[in-house]
PDB file of C-alpha atoms in Angstrom:
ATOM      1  CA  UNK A  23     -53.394 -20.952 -19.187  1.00  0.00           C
ATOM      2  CA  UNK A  24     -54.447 -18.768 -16.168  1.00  0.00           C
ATOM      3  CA  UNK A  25     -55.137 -16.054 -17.651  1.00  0.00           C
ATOM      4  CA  UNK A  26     -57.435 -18.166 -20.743  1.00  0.00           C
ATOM      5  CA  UNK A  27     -59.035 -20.353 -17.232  1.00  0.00           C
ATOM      6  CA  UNK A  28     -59.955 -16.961 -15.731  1.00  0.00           C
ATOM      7  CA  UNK A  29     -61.101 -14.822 -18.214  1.00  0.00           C
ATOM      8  CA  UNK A  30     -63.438 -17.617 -19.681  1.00  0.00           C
ATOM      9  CA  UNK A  31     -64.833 -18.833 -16.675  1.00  0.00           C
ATOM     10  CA  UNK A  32     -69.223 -18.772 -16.981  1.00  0.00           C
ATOM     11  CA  UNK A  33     -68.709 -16.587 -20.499  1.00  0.00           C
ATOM     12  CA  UNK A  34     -71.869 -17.112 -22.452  1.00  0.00           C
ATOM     13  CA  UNK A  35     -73.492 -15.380 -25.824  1.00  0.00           C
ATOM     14  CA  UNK A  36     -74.480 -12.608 -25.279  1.00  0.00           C
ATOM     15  CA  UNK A  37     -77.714 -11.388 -27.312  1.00  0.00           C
ATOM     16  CA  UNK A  38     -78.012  -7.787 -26.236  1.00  0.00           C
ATOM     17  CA  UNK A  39     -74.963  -7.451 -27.916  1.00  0.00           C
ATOM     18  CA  UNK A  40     -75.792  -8.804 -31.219  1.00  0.00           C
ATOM     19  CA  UNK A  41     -78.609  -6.425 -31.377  1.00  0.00           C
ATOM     20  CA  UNK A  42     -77.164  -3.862 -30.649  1.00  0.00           C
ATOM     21  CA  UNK A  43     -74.570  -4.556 -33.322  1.00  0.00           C
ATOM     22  CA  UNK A  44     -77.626  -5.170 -36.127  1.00  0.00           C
ATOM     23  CA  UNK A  45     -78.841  -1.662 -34.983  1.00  0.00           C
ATOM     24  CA  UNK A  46     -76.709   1.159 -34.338  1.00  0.00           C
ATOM     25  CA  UNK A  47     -78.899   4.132 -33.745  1.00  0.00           C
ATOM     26  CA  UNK A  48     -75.998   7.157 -34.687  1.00  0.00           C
ATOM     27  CA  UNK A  49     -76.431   5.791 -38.057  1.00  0.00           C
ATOM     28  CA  UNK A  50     -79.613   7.441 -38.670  1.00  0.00           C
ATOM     29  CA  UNK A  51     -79.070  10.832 -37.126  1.00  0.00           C
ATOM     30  CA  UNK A  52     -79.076  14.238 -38.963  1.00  0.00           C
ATOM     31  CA  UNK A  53     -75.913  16.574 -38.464  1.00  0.00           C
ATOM     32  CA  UNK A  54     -77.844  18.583 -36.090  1.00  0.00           C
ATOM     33  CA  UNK A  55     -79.285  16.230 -33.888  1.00  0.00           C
ATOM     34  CA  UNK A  56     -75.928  14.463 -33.122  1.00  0.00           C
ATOM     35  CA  UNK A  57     -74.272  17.232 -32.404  1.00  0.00           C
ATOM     36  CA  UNK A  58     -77.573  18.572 -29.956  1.00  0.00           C
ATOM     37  CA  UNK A  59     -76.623  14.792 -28.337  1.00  0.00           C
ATOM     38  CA  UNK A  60     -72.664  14.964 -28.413  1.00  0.00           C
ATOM     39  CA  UNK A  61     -72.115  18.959 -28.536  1.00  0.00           C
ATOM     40  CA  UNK A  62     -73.999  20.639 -25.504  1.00  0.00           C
ATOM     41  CA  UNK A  63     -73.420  23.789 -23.314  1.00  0.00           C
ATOM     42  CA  UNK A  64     -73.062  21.568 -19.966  1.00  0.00           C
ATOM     43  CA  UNK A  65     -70.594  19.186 -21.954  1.00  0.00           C
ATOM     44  CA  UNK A  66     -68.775  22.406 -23.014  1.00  0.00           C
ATOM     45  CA  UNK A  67     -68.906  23.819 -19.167  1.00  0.00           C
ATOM     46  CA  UNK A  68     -67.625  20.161 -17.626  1.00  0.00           C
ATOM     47  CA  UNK A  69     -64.992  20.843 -20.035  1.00  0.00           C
ATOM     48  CA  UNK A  70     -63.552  23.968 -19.058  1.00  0.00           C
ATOM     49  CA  UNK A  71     -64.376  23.158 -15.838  1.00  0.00           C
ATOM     50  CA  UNK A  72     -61.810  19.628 -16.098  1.00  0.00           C
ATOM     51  CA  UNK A  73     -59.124  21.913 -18.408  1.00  0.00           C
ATOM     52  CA  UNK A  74     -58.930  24.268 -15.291  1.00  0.00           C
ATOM     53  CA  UNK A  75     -58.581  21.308 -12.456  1.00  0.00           C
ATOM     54  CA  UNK A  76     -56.431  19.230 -14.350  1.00  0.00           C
ATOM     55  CA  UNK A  77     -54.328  22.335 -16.295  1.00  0.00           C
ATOM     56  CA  UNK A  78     -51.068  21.351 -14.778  1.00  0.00           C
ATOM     57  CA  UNK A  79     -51.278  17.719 -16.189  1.00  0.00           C
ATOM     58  CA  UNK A  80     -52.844  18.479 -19.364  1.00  0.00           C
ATOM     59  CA  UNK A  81     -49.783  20.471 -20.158  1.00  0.00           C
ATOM     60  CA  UNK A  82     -47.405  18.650 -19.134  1.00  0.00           C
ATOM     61  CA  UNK A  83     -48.855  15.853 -21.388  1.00  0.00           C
ATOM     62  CA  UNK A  84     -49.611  18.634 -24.527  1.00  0.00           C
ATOM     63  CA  UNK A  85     -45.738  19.334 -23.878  1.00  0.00           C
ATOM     64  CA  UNK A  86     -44.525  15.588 -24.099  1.00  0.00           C
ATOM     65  CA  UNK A  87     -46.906  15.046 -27.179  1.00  0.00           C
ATOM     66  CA  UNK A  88     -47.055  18.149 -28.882  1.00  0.00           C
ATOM     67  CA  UNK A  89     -51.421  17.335 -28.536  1.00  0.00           C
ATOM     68  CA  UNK A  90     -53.605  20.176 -27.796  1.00  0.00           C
ATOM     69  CA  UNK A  91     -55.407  20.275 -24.119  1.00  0.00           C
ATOM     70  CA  UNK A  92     -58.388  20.708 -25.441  1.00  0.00           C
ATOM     71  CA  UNK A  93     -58.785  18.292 -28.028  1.00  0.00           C
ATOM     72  CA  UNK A  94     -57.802  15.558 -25.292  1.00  0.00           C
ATOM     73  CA  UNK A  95     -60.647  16.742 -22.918  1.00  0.00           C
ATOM     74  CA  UNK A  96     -63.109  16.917 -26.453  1.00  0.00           C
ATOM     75  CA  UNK A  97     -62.638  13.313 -27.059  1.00  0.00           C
ATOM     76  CA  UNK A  98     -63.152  12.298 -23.520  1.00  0.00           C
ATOM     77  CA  UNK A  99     -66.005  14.147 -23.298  1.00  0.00           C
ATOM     78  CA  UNK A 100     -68.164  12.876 -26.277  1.00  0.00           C
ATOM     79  CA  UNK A 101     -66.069   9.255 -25.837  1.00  0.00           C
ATOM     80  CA  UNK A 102     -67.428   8.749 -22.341  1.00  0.00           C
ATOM     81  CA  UNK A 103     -68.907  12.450 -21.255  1.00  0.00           C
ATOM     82  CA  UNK A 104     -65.627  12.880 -19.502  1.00  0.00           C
ATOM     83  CA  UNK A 105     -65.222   9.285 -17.873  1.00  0.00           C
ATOM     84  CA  UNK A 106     -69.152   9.146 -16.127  1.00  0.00           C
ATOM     85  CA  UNK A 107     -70.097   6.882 -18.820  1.00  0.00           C
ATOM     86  CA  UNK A 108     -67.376   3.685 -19.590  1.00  0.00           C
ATOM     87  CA  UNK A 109     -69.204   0.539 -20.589  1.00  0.00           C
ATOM     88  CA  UNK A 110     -70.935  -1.996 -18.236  1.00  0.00           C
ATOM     89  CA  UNK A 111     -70.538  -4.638 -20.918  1.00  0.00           C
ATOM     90  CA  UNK A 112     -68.027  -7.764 -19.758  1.00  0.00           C
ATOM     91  CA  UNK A 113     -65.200  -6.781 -23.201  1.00  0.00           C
ATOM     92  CA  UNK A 114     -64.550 -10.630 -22.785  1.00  0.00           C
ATOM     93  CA  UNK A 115     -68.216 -11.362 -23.270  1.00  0.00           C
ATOM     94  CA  UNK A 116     -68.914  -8.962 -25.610  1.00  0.00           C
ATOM     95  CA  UNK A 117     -65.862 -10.015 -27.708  1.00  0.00           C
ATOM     96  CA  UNK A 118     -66.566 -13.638 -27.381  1.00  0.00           C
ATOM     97  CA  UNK A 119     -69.948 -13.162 -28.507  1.00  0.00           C
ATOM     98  CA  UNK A 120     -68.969 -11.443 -31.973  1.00  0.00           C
ATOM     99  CA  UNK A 121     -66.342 -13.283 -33.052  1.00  0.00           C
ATOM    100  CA  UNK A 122     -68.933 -16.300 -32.619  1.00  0.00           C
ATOM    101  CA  UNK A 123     -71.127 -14.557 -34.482  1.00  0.00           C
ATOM    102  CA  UNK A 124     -70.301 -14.284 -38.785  1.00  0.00           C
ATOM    103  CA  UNK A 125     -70.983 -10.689 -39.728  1.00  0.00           C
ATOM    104  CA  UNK A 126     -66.750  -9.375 -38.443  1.00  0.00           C
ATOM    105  CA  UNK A 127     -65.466 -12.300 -37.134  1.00  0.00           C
ATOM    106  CA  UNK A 128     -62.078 -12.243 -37.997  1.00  0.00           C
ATOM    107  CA  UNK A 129     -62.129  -8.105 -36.763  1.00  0.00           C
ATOM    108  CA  UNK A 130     -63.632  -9.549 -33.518  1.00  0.00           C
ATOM    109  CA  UNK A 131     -61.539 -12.452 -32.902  1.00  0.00           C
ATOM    110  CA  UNK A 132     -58.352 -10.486 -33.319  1.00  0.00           C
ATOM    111  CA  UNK A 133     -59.343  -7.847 -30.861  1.00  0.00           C
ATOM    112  CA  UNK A 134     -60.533 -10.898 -28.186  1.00  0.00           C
ATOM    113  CA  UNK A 135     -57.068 -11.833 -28.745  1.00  0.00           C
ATOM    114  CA  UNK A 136     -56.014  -8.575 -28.127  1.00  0.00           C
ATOM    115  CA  UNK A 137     -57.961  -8.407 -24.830  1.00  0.00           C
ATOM    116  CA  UNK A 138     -56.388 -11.267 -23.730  1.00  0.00           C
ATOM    117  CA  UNK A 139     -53.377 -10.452 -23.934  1.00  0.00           C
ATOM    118  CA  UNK A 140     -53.970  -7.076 -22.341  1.00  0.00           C
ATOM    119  CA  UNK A 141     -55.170  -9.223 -19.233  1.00  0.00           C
ATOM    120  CA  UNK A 142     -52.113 -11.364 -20.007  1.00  0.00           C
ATOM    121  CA  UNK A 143     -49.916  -8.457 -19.532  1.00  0.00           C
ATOM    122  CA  UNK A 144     -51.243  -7.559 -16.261  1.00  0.00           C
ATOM    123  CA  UNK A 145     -52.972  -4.017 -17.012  1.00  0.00           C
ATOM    124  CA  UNK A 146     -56.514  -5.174 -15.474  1.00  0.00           C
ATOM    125  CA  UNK A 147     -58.479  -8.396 -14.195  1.00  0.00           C
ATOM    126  CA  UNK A 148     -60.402  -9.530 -16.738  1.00  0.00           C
ATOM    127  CA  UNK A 149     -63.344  -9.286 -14.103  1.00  0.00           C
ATOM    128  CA  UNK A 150     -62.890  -5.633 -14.100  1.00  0.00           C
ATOM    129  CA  UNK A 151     -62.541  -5.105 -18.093  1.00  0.00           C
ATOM    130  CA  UNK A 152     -65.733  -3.316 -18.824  1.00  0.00           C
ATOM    131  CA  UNK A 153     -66.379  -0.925 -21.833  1.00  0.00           C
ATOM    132  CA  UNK A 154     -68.628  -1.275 -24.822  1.00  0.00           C
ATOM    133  CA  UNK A 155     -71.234  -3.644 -26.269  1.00  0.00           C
ATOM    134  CA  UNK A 156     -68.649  -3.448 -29.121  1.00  0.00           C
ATOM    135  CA  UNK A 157     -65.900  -4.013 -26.771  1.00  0.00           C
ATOM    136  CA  UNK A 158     -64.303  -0.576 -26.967  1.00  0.00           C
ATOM    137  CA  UNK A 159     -63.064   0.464 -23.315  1.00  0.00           C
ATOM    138  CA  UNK A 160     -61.833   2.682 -20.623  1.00  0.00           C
ATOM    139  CA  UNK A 161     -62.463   6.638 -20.289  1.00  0.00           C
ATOM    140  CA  UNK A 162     -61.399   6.992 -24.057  1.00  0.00           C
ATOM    141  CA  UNK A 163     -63.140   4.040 -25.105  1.00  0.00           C
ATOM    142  CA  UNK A 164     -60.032   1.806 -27.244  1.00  0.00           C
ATOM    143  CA  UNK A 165     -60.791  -0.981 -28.752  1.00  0.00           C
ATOM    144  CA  UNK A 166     -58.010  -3.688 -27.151  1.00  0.00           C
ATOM    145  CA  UNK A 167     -55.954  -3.273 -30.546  1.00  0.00           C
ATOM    146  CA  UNK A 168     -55.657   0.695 -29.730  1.00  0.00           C
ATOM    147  CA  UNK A 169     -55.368  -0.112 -26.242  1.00  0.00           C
ATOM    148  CA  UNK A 170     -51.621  -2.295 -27.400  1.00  0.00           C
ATOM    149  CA  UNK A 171     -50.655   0.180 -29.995  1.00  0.00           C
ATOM    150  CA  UNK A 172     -51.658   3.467 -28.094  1.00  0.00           C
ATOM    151  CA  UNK A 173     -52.055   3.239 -24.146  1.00  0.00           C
ATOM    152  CA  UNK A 174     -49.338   4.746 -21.991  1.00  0.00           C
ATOM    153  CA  UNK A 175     -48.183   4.364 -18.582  1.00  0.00           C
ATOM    154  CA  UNK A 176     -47.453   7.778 -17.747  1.00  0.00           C
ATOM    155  CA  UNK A 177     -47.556   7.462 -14.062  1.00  0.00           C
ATOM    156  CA  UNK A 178     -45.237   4.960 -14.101  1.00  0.00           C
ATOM    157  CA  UNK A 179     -46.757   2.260 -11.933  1.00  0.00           C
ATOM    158  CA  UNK A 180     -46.617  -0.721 -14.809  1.00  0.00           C
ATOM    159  CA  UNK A 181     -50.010  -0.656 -15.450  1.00  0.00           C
ATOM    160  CA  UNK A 182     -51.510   1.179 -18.610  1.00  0.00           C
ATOM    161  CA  UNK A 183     -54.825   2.104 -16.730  1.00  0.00           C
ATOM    162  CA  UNK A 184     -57.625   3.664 -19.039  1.00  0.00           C
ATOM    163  CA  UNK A 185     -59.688   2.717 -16.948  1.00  0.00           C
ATOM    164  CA  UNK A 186     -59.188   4.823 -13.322  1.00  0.00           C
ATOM    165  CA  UNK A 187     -56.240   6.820 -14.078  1.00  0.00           C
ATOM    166  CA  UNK A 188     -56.960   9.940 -15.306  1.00  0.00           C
ATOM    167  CA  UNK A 189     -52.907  10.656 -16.138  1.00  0.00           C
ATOM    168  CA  UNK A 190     -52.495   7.453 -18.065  1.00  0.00           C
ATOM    169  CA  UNK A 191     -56.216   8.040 -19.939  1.00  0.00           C
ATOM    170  CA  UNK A 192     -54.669  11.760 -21.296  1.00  0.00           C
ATOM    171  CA  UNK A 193     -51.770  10.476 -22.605  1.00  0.00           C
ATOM    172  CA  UNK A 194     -52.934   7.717 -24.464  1.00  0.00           C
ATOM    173  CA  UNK A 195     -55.319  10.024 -26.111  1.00  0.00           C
ATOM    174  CA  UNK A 196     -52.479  12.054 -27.059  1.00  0.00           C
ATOM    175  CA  UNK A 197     -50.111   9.186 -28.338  1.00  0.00           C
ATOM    176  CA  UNK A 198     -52.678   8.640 -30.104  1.00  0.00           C
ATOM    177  CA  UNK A 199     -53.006  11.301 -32.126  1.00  0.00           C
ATOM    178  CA  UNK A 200     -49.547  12.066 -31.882  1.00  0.00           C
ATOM    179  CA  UNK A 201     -48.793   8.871 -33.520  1.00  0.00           C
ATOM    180  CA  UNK A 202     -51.105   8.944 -35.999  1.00  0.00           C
ATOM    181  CA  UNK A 203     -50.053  12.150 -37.812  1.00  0.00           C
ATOM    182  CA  UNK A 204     -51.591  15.048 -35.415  1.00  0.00           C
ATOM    183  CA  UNK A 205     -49.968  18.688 -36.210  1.00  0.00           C
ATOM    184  CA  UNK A 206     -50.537  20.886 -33.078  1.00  0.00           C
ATOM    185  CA  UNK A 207     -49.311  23.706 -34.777  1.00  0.00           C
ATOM    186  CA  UNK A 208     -52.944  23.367 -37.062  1.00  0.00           C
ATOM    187  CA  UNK A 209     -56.530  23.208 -35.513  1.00  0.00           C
ATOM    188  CA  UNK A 210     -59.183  21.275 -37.037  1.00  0.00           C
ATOM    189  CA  UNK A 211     -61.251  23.030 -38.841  1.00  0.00           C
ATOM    190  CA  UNK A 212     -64.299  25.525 -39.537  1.00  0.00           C
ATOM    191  CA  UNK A 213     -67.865  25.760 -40.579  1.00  0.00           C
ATOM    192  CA  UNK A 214     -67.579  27.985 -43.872  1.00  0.00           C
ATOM    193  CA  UNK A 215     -70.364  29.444 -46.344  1.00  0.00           C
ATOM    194  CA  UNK A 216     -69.862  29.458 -50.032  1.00  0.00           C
ATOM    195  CA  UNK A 217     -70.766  32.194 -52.520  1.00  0.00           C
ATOM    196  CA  UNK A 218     -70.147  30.078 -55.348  1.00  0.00           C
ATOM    197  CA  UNK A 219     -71.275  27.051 -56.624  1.00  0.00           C
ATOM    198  CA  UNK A 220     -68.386  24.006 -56.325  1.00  0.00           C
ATOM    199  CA  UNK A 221     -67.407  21.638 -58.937  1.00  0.00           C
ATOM    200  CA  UNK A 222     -68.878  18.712 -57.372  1.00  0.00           C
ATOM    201  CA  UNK A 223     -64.952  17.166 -57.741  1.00  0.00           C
ATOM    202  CA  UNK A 224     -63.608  19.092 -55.092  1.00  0.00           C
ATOM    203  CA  UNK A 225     -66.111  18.329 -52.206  1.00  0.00           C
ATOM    204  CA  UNK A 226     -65.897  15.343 -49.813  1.00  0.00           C
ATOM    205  CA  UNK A 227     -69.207  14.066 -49.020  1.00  0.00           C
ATOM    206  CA  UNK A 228     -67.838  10.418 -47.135  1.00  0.00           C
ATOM    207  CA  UNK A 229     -65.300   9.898 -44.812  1.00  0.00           C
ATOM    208  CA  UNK A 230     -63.783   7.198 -46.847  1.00  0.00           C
ATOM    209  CA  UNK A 231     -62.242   9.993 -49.487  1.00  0.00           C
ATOM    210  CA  UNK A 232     -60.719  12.816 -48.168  1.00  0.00           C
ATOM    211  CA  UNK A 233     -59.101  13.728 -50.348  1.00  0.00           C
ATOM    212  CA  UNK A 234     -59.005  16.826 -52.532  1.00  0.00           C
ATOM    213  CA  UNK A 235     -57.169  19.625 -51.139  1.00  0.00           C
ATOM    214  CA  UNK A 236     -55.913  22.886 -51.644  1.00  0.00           C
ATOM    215  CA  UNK A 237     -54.579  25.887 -50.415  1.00  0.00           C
ATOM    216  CA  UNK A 238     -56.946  28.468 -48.022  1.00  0.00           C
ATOM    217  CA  UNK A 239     -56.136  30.921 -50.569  1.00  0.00           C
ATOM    218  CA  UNK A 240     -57.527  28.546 -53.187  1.00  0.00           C
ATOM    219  CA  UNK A 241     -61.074  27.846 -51.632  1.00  0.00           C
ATOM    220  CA  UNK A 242     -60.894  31.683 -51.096  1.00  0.00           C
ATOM    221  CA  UNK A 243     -60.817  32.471 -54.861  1.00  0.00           C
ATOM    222  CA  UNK A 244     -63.639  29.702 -55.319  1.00  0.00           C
ATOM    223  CA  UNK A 245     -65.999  31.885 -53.286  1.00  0.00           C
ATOM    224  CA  UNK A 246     -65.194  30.043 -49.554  1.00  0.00           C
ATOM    225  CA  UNK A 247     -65.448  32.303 -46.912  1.00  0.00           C
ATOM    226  CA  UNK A 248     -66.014  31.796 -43.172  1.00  0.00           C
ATOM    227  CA  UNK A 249     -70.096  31.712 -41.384  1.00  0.00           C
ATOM    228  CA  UNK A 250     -69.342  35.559 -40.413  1.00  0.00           C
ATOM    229  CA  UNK A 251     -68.650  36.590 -43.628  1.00  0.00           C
ATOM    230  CA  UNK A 252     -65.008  37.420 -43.186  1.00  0.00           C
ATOM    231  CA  UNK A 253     -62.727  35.749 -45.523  1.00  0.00           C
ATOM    232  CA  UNK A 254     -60.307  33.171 -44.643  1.00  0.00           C
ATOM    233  CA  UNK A 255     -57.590  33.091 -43.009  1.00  0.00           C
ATOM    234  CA  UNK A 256     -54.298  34.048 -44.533  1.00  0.00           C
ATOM    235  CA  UNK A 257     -52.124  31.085 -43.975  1.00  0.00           C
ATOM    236  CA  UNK A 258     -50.497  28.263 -46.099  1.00  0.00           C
ATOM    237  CA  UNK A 259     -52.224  25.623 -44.729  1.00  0.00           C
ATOM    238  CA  UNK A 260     -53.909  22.046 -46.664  1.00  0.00           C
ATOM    239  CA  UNK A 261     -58.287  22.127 -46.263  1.00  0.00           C
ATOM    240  CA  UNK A 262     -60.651  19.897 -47.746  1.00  0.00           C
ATOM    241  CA  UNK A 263     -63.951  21.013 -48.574  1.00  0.00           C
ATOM    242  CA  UNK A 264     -66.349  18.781 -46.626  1.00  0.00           C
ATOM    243  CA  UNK A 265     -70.691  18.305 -46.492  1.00  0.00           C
ATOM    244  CA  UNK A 266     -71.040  16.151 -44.510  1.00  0.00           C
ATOM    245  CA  UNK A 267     -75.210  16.174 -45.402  1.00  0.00           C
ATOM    246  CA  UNK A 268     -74.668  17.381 -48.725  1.00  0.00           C
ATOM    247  CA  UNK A 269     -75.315  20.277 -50.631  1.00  0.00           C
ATOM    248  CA  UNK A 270     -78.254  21.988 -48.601  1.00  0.00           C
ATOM    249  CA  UNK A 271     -76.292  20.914 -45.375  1.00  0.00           C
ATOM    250  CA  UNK A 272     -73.529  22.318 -43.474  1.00  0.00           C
ATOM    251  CA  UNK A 273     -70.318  22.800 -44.996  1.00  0.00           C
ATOM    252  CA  UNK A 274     -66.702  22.505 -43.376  1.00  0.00           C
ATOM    253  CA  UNK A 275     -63.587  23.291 -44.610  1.00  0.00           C
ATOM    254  CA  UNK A 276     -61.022  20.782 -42.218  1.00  0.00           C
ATOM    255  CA  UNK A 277     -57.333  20.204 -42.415  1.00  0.00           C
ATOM    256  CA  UNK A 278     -55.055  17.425 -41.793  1.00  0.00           C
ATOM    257  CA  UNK A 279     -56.328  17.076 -38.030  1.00  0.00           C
ATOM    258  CA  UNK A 280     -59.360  16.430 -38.989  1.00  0.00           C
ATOM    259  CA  UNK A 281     -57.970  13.025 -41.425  1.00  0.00           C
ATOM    260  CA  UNK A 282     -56.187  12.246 -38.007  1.00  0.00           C
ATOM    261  CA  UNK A 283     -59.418  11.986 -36.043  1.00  0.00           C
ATOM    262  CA  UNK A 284     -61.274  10.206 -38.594  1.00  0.00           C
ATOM    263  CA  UNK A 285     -58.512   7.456 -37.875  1.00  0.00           C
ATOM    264  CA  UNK A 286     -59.652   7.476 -34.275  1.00  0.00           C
ATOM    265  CA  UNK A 287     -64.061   6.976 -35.514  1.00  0.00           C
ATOM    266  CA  UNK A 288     -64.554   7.220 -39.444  1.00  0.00           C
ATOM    267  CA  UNK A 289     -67.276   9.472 -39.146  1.00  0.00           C
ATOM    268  CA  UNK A 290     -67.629  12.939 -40.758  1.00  0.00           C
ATOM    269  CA  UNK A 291     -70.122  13.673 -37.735  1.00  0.00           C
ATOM    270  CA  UNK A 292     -67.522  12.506 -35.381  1.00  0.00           C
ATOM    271  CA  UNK A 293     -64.970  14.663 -36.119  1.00  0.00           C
ATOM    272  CA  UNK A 294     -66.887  17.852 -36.568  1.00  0.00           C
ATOM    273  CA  UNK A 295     -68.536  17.218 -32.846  1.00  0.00           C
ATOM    274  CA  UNK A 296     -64.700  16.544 -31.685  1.00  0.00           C
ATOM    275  CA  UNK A 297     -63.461  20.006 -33.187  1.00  0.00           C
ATOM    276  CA  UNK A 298     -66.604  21.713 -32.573  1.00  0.00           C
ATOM    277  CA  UNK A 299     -66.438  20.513 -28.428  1.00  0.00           C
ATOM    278  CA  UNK A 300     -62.735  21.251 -28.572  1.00  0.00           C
ATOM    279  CA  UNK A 301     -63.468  25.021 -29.989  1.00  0.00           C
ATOM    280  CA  UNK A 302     -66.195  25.548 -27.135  1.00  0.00           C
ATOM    281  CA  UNK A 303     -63.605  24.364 -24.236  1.00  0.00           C
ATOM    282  CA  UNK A 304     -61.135  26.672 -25.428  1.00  0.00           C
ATOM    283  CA  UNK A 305     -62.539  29.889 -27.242  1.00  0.00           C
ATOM    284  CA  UNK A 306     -66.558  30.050 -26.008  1.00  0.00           C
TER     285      UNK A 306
END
């Protein structure tokens, strides 16, 4: 009853949210200009820069969840541009206000639930839970059913704190992926040329059907090879051939990584800025 008293207290619709939910600008974007928006050189440097002042903890969480270092610091930098930018939406308001509204109103009602029970539980004021018109929150931006599925306490004060705590915000990226299939003995993935043409079968052109794959040594027989030329690696390892703009566009061969972070944002672009950030960080 408290919690339902306080978190409800002066809540009203809010109409900057439901236009912002009729127009979602990233859905219009070519390859190249997201990645200009989500992939840049000072991202990349604020990266290496965080990976070297926060090595000691990064490892020690990579360790626990067998999660590369740098693919934690690649989602919270294009998630939040590593924690500057969280949300100054009310998630109660913003929640409230969709599951009012018709277009995902069971999806939205669910995850006010969720939020409420996250207040219930004691992890944050519901004052202070701020995140996303879309009510996604904290420094790695989970919506309230990742938040109860995925956030960890790994400082051990009894608070799962996405919000401030930069220990517990790293390892609920990582049990993330961790338990959603991640392999951290794989990467995620590489921009590849092709000498042939496909059979239009074996490419992937949505992120709803990944799903034709075969061997490195296969794609290498059908005329894959990597953007310098060289040919692929020589490893036994699953890729899917993916264009994410089709066939005068880019082309990717990913592996099963890359399937994991489409489970985090179901976006082809998404996960190619993710691995291509994550690459830069570590390698550039």
């Amino acid at each position: 009853d408290e919690t339902l008293s306080t978190a409800f207290t002066g809540i009203e619709r809010n109409e900057r949210v439901i236009e912002l939910d009729r127009k979602q600008p990233e859905f219009t974007l070519t390859l190249e200009e997201y990645l200009n928006n989500t992939v840049t050189r000072g991202r990349m440097n604020k990266g290496k820069k965080h990976y070297e002042e926060y090595n000691d903890l990064l490892l020690k969480i990579s360790n626990e969840f067998s999660v590369q270092p740098r693919f934690i610091l690649a989602l919270w930098g294009i998630e939040t541009s590593f924690g500057k930018f969280t949300g100054s939406f009310n998630v109660i308001r913003s929640l409230s206000t969709l599951s009012h509204d018709l277009r995902r109103r069971d999806f939205f009602t669910d995850e006010l639930i969720n939020a409420l029970t996250i207040i219930d539980q004691g992890h944050i004021e519901a004052s202070e839970m701020m995140g996303s018109w879309a009510g996604a929150m904290g420094q790695n931006q989970f919506m309230p059913s990742s938040f109860l599925n995925y956030a960890t306490d790994f400082d051990s004060d009894k608070r799962k704190d996405i919000w401030t705590t930069l220990s517990d915000v790293f390892a609920s990226t990582a049990n993330y992926l961790s338990q959603s299939g991640w392999n951290d003995n794989e990467t995620w993935g590489r921009e590849v040329e092709i000498l042939n043409p496909i059979n239009d079968e074996f490419i992937t052109t949505s992120a709803k059907n990944i799903n034709v794959q075969k061997k490195l040594i296969e794609w290498k027989k059908l005329g894959v090879i990597n953007l310098d030329g060289t040919n692929l690696p020589q490893k036994d390892i699953d890729a899917y051939l993916v264009y994410p703009e089709g066939i005068d566009g880019k082309k990717y061969l990913v592996y099963s990584n890359f399937k994991t972070l489409m489970k985090w944002n179901r976006s082809l672009f998404f996960g190619i800025s993710v691995g291509t950030l994550s690459d830069m960080i570590e390698y550039y």
